[in-house]
mmCIF file of C-alpha atoms and ligand atoms in Angstrom:
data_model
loop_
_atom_site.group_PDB
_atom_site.id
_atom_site.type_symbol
_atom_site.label_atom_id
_atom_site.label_comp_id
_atom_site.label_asym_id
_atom_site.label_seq_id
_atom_site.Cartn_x
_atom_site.Cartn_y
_atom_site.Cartn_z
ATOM 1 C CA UNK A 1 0.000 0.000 0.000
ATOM 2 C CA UNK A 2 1.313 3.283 -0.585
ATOM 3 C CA UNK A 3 -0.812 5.813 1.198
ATOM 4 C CA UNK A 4 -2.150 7.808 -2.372
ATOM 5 C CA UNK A 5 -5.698 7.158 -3.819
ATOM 6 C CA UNK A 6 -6.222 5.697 -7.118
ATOM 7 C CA UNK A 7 -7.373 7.792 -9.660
ATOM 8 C CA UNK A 8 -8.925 7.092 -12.609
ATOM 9 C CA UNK A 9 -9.487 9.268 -15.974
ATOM 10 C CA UNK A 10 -11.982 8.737 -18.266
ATOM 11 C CA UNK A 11 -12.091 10.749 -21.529
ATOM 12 C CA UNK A 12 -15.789 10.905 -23.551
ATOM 13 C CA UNK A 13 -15.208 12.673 -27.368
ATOM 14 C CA UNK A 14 -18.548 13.076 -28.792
ATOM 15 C CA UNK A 15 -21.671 12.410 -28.218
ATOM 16 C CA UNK A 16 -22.604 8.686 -28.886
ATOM 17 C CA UNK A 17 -25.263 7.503 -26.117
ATOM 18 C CA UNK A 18 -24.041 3.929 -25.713
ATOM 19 C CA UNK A 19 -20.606 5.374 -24.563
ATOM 20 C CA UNK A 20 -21.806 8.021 -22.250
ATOM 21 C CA UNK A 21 -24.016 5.125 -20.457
ATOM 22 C CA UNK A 22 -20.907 2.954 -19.953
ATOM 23 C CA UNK A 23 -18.483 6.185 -18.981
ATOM 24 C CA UNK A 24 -21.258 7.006 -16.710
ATOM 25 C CA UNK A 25 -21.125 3.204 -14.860
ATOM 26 C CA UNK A 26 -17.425 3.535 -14.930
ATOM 27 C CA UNK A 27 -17.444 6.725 -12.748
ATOM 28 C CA UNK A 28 -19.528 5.459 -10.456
ATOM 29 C CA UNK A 29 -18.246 2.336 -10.126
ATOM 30 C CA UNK A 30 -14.933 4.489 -9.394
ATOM 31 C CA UNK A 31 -16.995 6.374 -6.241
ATOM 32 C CA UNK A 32 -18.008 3.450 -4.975
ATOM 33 C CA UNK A 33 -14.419 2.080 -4.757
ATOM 34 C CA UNK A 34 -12.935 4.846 -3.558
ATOM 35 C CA UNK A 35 -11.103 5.470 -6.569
ATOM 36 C CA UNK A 36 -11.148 9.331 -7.617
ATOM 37 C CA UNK A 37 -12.626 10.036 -11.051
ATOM 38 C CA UNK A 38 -11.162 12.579 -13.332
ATOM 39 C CA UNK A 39 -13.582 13.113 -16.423
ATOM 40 C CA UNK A 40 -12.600 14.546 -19.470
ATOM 41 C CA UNK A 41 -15.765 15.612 -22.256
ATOM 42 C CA UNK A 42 -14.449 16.650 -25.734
ATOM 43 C CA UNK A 43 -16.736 17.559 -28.790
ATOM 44 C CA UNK A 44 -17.161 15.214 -31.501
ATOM 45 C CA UNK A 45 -15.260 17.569 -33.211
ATOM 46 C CA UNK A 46 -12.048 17.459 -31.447
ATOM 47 C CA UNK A 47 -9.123 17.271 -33.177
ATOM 48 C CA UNK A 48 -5.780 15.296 -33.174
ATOM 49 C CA UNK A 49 -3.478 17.900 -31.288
ATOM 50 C CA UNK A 50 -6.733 18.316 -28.607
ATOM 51 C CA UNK A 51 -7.135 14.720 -27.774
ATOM 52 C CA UNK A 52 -3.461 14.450 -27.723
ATOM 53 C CA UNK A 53 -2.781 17.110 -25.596
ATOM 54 C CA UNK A 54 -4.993 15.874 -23.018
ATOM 55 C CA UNK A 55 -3.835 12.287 -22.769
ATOM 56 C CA UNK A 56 -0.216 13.864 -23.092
ATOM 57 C CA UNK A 57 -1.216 15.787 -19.383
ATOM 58 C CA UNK A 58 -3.012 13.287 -18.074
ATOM 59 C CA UNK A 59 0.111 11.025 -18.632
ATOM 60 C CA UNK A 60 2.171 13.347 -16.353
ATOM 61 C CA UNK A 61 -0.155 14.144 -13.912
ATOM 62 C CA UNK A 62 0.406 12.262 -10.860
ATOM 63 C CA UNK A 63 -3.132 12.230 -9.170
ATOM 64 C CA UNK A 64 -3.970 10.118 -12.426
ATOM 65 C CA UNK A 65 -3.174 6.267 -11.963
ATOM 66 C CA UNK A 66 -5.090 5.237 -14.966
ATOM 67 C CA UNK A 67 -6.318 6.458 -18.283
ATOM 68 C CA UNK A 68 -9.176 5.515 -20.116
ATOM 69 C CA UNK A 69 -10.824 6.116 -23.601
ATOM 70 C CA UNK A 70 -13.825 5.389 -24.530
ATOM 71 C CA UNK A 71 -14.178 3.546 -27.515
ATOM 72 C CA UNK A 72 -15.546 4.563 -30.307
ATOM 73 C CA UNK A 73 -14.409 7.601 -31.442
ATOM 74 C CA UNK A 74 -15.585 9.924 -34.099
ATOM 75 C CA UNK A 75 -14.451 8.571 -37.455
ATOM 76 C CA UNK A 76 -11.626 11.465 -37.848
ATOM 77 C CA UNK A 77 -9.855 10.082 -34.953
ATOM 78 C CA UNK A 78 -7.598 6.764 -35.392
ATOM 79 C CA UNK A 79 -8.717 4.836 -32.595
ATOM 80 C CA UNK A 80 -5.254 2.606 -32.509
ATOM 81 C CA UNK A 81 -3.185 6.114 -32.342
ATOM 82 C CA UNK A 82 -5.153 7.454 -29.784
ATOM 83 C CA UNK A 83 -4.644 4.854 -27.490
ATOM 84 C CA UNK A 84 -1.274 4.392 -27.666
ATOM 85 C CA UNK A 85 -0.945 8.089 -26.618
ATOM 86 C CA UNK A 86 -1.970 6.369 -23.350
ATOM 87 C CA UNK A 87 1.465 5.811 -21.028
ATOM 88 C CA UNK A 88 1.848 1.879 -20.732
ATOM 89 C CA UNK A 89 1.866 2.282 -17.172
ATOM 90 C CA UNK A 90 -1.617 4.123 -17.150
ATOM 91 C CA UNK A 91 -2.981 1.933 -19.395
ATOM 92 C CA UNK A 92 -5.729 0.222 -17.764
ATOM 93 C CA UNK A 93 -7.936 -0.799 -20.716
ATOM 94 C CA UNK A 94 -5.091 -2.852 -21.666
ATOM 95 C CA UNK A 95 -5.056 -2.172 -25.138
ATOM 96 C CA UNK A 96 -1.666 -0.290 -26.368
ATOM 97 C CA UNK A 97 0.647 -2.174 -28.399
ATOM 98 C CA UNK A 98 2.631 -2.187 -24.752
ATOM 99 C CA UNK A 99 -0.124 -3.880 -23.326
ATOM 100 C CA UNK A 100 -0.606 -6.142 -26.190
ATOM 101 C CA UNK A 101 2.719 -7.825 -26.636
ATOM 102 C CA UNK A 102 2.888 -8.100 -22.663
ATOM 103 C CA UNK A 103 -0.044 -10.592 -23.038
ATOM 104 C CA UNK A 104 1.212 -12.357 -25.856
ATOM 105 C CA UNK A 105 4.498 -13.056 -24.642
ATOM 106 C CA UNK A 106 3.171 -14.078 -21.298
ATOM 107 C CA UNK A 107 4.707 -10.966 -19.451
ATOM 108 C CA UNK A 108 2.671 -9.635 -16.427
ATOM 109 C CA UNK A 109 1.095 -6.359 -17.019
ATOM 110 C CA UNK A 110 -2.478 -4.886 -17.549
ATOM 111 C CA UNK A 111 -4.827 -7.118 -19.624
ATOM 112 C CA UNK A 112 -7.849 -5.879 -21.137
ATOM 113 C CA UNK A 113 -10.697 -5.688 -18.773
ATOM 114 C CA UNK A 114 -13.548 -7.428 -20.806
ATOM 115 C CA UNK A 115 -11.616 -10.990 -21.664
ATOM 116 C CA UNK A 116 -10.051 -10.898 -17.856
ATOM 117 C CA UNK A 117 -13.704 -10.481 -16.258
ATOM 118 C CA UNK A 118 -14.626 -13.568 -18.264
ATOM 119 C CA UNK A 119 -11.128 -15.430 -17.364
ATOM 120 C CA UNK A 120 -12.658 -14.677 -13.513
ATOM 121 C CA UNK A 121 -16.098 -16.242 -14.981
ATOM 122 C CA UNK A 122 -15.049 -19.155 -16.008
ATOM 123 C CA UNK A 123 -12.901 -19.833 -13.005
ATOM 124 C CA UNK A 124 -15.630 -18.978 -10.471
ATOM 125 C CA UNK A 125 -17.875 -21.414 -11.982
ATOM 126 C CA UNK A 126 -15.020 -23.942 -11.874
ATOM 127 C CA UNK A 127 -14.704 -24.175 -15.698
ATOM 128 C CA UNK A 128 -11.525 -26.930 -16.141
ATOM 129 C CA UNK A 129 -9.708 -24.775 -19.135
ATOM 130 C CA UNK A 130 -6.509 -27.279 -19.483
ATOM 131 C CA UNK A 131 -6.863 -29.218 -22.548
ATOM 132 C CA UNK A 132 -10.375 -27.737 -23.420
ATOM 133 C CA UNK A 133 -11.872 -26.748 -26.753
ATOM 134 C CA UNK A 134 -12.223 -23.481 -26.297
ATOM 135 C CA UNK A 135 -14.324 -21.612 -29.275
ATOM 136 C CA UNK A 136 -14.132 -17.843 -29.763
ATOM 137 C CA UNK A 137 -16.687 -15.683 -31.817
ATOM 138 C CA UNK A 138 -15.411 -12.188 -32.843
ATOM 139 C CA UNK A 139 -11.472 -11.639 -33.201
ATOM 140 C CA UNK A 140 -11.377 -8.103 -32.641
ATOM 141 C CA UNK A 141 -7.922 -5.750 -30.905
ATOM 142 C CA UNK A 142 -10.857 -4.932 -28.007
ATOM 143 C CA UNK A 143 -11.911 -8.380 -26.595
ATOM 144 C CA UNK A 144 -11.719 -11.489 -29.203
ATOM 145 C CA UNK A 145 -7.724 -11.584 -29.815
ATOM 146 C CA UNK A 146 -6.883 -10.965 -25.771
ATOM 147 C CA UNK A 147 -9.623 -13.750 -25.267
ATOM 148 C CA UNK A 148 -7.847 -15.982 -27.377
ATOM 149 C CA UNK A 149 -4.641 -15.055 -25.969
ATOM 150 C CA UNK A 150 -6.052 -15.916 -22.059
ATOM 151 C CA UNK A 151 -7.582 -19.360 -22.506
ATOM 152 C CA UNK A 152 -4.208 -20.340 -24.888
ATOM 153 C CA UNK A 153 -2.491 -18.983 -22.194
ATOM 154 C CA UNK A 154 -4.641 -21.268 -19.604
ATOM 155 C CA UNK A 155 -3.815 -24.226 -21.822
ATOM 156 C CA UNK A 156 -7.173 -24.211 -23.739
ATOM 157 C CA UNK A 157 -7.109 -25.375 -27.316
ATOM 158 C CA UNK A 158 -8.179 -22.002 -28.438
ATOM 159 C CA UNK A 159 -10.109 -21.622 -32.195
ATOM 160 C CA UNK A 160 -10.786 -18.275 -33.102
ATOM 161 C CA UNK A 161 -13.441 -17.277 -35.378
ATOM 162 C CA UNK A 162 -14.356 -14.442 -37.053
ATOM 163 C CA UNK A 163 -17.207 -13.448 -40.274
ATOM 164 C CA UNK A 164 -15.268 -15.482 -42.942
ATOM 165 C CA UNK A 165 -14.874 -19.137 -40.650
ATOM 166 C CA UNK A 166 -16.926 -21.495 -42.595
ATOM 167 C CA UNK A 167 -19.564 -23.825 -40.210
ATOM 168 C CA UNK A 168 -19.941 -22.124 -37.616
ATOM 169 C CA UNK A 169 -22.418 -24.078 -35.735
ATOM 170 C CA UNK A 170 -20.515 -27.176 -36.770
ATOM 171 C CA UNK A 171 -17.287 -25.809 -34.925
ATOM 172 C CA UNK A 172 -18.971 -24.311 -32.309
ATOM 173 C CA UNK A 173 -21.218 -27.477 -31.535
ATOM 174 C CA UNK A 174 -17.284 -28.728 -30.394
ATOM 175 C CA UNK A 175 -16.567 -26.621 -27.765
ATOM 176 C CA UNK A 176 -16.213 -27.116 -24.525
ATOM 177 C CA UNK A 177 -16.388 -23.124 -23.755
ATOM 178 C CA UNK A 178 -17.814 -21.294 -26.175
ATOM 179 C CA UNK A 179 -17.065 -17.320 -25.850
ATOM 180 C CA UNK A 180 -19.606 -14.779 -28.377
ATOM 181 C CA UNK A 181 -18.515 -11.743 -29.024
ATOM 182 C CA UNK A 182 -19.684 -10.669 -32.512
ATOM 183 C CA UNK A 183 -22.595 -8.064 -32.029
ATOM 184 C CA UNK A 184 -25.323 -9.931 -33.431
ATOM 185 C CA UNK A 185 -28.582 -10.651 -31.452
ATOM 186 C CA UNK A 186 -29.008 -14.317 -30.883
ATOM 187 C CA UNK A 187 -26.647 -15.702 -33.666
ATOM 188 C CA UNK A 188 -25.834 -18.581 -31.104
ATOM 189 C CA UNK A 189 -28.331 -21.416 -31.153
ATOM 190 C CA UNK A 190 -29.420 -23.776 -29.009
ATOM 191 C CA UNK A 191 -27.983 -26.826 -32.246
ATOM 192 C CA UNK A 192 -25.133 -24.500 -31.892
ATOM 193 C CA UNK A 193 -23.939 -25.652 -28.489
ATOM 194 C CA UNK A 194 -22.239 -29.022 -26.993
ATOM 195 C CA UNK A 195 -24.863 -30.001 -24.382
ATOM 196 C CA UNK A 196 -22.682 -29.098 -20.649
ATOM 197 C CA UNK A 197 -20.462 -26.856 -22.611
ATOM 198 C CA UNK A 198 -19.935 -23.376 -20.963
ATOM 199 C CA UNK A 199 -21.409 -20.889 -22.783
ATOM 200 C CA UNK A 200 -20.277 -16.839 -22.694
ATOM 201 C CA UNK A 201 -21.851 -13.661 -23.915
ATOM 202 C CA UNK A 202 -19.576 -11.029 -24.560
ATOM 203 C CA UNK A 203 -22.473 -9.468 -27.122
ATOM 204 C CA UNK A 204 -24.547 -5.890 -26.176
ATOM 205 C CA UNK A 205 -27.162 -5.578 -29.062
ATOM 206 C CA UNK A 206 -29.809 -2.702 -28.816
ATOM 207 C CA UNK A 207 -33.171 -3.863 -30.541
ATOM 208 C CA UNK A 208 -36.183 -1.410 -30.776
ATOM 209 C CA UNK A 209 -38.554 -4.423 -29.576
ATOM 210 C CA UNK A 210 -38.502 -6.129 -25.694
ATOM 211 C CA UNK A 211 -36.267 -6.884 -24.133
ATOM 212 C CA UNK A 212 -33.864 -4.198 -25.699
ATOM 213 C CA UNK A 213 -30.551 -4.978 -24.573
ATOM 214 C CA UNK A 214 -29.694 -8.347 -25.865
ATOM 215 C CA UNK A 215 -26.467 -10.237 -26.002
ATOM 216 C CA UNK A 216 -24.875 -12.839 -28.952
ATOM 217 C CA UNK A 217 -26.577 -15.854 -27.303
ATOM 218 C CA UNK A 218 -30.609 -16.927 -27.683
ATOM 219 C CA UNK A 219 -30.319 -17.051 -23.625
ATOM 220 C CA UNK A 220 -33.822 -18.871 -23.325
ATOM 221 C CA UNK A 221 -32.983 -21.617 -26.075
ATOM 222 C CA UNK A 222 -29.187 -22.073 -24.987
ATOM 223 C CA UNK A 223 -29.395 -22.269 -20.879
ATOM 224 C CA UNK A 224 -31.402 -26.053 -20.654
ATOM 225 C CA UNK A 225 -28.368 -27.278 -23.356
ATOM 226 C CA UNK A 226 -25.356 -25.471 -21.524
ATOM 227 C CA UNK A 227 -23.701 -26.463 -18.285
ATOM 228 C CA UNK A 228 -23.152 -22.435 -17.529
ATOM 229 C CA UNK A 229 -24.068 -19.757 -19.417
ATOM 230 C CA UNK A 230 -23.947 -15.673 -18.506
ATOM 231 C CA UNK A 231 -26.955 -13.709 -19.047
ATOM 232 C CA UNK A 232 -27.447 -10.089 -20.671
ATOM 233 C CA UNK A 233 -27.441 -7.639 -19.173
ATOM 234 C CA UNK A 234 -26.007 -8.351 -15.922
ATOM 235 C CA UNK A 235 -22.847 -11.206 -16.911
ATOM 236 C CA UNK A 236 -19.750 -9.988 -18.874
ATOM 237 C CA UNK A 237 -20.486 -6.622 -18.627
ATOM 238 C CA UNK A 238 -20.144 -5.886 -14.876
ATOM 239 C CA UNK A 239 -16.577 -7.653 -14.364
ATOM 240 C CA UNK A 240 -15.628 -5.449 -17.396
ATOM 241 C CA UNK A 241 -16.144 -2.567 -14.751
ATOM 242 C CA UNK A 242 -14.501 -4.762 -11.630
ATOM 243 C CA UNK A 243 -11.243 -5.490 -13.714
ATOM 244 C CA UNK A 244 -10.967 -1.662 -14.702
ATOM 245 C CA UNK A 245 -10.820 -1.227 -11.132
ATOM 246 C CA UNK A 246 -8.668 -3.626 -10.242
ATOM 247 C CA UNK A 247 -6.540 -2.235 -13.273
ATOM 248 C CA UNK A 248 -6.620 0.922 -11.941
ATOM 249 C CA UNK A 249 -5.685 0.017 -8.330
ATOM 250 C CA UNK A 250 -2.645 -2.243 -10.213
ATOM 251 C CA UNK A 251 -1.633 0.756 -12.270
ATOM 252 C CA UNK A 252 -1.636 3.128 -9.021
ATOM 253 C CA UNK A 253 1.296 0.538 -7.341
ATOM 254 C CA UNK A 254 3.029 0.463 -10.050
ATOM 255 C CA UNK A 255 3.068 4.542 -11.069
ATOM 256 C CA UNK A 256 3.269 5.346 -7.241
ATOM 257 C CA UNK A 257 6.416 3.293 -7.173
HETATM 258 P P1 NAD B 301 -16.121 -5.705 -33.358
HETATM 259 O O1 NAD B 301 -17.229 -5.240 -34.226
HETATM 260 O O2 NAD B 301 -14.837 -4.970 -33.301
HETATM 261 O O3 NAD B 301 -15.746 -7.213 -33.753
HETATM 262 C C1 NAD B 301 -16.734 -8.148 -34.077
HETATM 263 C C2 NAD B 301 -16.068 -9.427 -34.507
HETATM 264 O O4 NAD B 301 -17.095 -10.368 -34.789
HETATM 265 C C3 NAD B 301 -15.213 -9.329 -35.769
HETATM 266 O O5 NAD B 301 -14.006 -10.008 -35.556
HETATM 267 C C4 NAD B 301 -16.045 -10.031 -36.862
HETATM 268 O O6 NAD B 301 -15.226 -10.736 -37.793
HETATM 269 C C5 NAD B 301 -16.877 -10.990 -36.044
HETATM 270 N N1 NAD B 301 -18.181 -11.255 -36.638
HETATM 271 C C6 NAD B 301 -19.125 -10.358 -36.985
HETATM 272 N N2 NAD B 301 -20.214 -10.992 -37.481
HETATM 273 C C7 NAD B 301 -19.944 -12.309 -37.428
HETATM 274 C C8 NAD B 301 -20.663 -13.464 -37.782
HETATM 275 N N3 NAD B 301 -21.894 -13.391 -38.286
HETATM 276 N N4 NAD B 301 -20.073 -14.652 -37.591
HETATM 277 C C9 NAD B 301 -18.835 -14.739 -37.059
HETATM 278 N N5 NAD B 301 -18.103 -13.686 -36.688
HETATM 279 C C10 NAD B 301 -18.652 -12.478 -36.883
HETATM 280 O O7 NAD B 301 -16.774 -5.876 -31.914
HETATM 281 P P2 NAD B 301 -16.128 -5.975 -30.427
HETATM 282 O O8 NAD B 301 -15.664 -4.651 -30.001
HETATM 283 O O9 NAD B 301 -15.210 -7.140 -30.332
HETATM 284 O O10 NAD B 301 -17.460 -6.311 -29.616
HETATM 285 C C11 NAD B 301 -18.223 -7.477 -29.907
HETATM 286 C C12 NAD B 301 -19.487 -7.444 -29.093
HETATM 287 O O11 NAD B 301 -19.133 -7.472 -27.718
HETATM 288 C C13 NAD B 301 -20.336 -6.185 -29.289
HETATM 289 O O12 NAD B 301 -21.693 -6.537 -29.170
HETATM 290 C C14 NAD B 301 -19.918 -5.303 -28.118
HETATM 291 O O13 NAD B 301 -20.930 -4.387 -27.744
HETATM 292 C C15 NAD B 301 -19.686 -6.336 -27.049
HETATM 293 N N6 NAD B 301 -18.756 -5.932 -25.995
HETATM 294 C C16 NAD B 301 -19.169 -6.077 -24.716
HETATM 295 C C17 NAD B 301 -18.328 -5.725 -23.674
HETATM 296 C C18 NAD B 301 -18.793 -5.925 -22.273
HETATM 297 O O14 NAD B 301 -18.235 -5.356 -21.352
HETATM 298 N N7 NAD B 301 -19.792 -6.773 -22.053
HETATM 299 C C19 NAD B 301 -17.065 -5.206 -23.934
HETATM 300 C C20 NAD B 301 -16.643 -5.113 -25.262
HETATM 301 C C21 NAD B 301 -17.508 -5.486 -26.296
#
């Protein structure tokens, strides 16, 4: 322990809803912690040298243990170069090419939050990952490649999948864990899934009809085939937020000295 409080900054550019509702949870996730919240707002329009300039203080400033932004930004902004403005050290979304190449070479440092909270899943429910089939949907910088990276790295036999796999449901219906993260209401099927297998939804999907907020996974036709299976809302999403914090409160050790 080293006597300073963790803080955490959060930068918002524009005005997309989605993001300001999970910026939003973030922050108070942060004051319920006890972590202090610095929040940055910048207009869609921001430019380059702006957004730069800010991380570029933020960096240096020593009340700041962690730095986050939210993705997506406006088109004009090149997401990649944006975060690795971020210092490594502050870098508690765990996506600079720092970050990155940590993970992949099995170096300690901060993962990205979204694949740990479903690392901590899969362990609480007692999920045995050595020498299982492990299936990933989506293979995107953000969550499916990191994914991939953890259960390898937990001796899984990892398959990662993306738009252009061919079968699908015939690969999926293999898996021991299966982990969705594509962005497409209930694309997994109940014939899609190995009956025990342990099923994850990564997916937020917004539909205009009830229930809304849906993930990758037809929850209803899935649960009676899988042996565990996270629901949405309320299953990936909030250990996202409990690994940022735990990120944060890693990152403020390491930056306090
Ligand atoms: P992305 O759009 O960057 O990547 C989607 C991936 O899915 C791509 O690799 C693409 O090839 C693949 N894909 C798309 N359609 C497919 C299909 N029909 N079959 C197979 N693969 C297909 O998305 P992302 O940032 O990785 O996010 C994926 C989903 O996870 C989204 O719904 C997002 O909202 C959600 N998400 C949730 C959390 C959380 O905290 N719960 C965090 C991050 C992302």
């Amino acid at each position: 322990m080293t006597g300073e409080t963790p803080g955490l900054a959060t930068i918002l550019i524009g005005d997309d809803p989605a993001s300001a509702v999970y910026v939003a949870a973030k922050r108070r996730a942060c004051g319920e912690a006890g972590i202090r919240s610095f929040h940055h707002e910048l207009a869609a329009s921001a430019g380059r040298d702006e957004v730069h300039g800010l991380i570029d203080r933020l960096n240096r400033d020593p009340r700041v243990s962690g730095i986050l932004c939210q993705l997506p930004l406006p088109p004009h902004l090149d997401p990649a170069e944006t975060t690795n403005r971020i210092a490594p050290d502050k870098d508690v979304d765990g996506l600079t090419v720092a970050s990155a190449g940590r993970l992949a070479v099995g170096l300690d440092g901060l993962r990205p939050c979204t694949p740990s909270g479903v690392m901590h899943l899969l362990e609480d429910a007692g999920v045995e990952l050595r020498g299982a089939l492990a299936v990933v949907l989506g293979r995107s910088n953000l969550f499916g490649k990191p994914m991939a990276q953890m259960l390898l790295a937990a001796d899984a036999t990892v398959v990662a999948c993306h738009r252009r796999t061919p079968d699908l449901p015939g690969l999926c219906r293999q898996a021991d864990v299966l982990v969705a993260a594509v962005g497409r209401p209930a694309l997994v099927q109940a014939d899609w899934v190995k009956p025990g297998a342990a099923v994850i939804d990564v997916g937020i999907n917004r539909t205009p009809s009830s229930p809304g907020l849906v993930g990758d996974v037809d929850f209803e036709a899935v649960a009676p085939v899988a042996g565990a299976i996270t629901p949405v809302p309320g299953g990936v999403g909030p250990m996202t937020i409990a690994c940022l914090l735990r990120n944060t409160l890693q990152a403020a050790r390491t930056t306090s000295g």
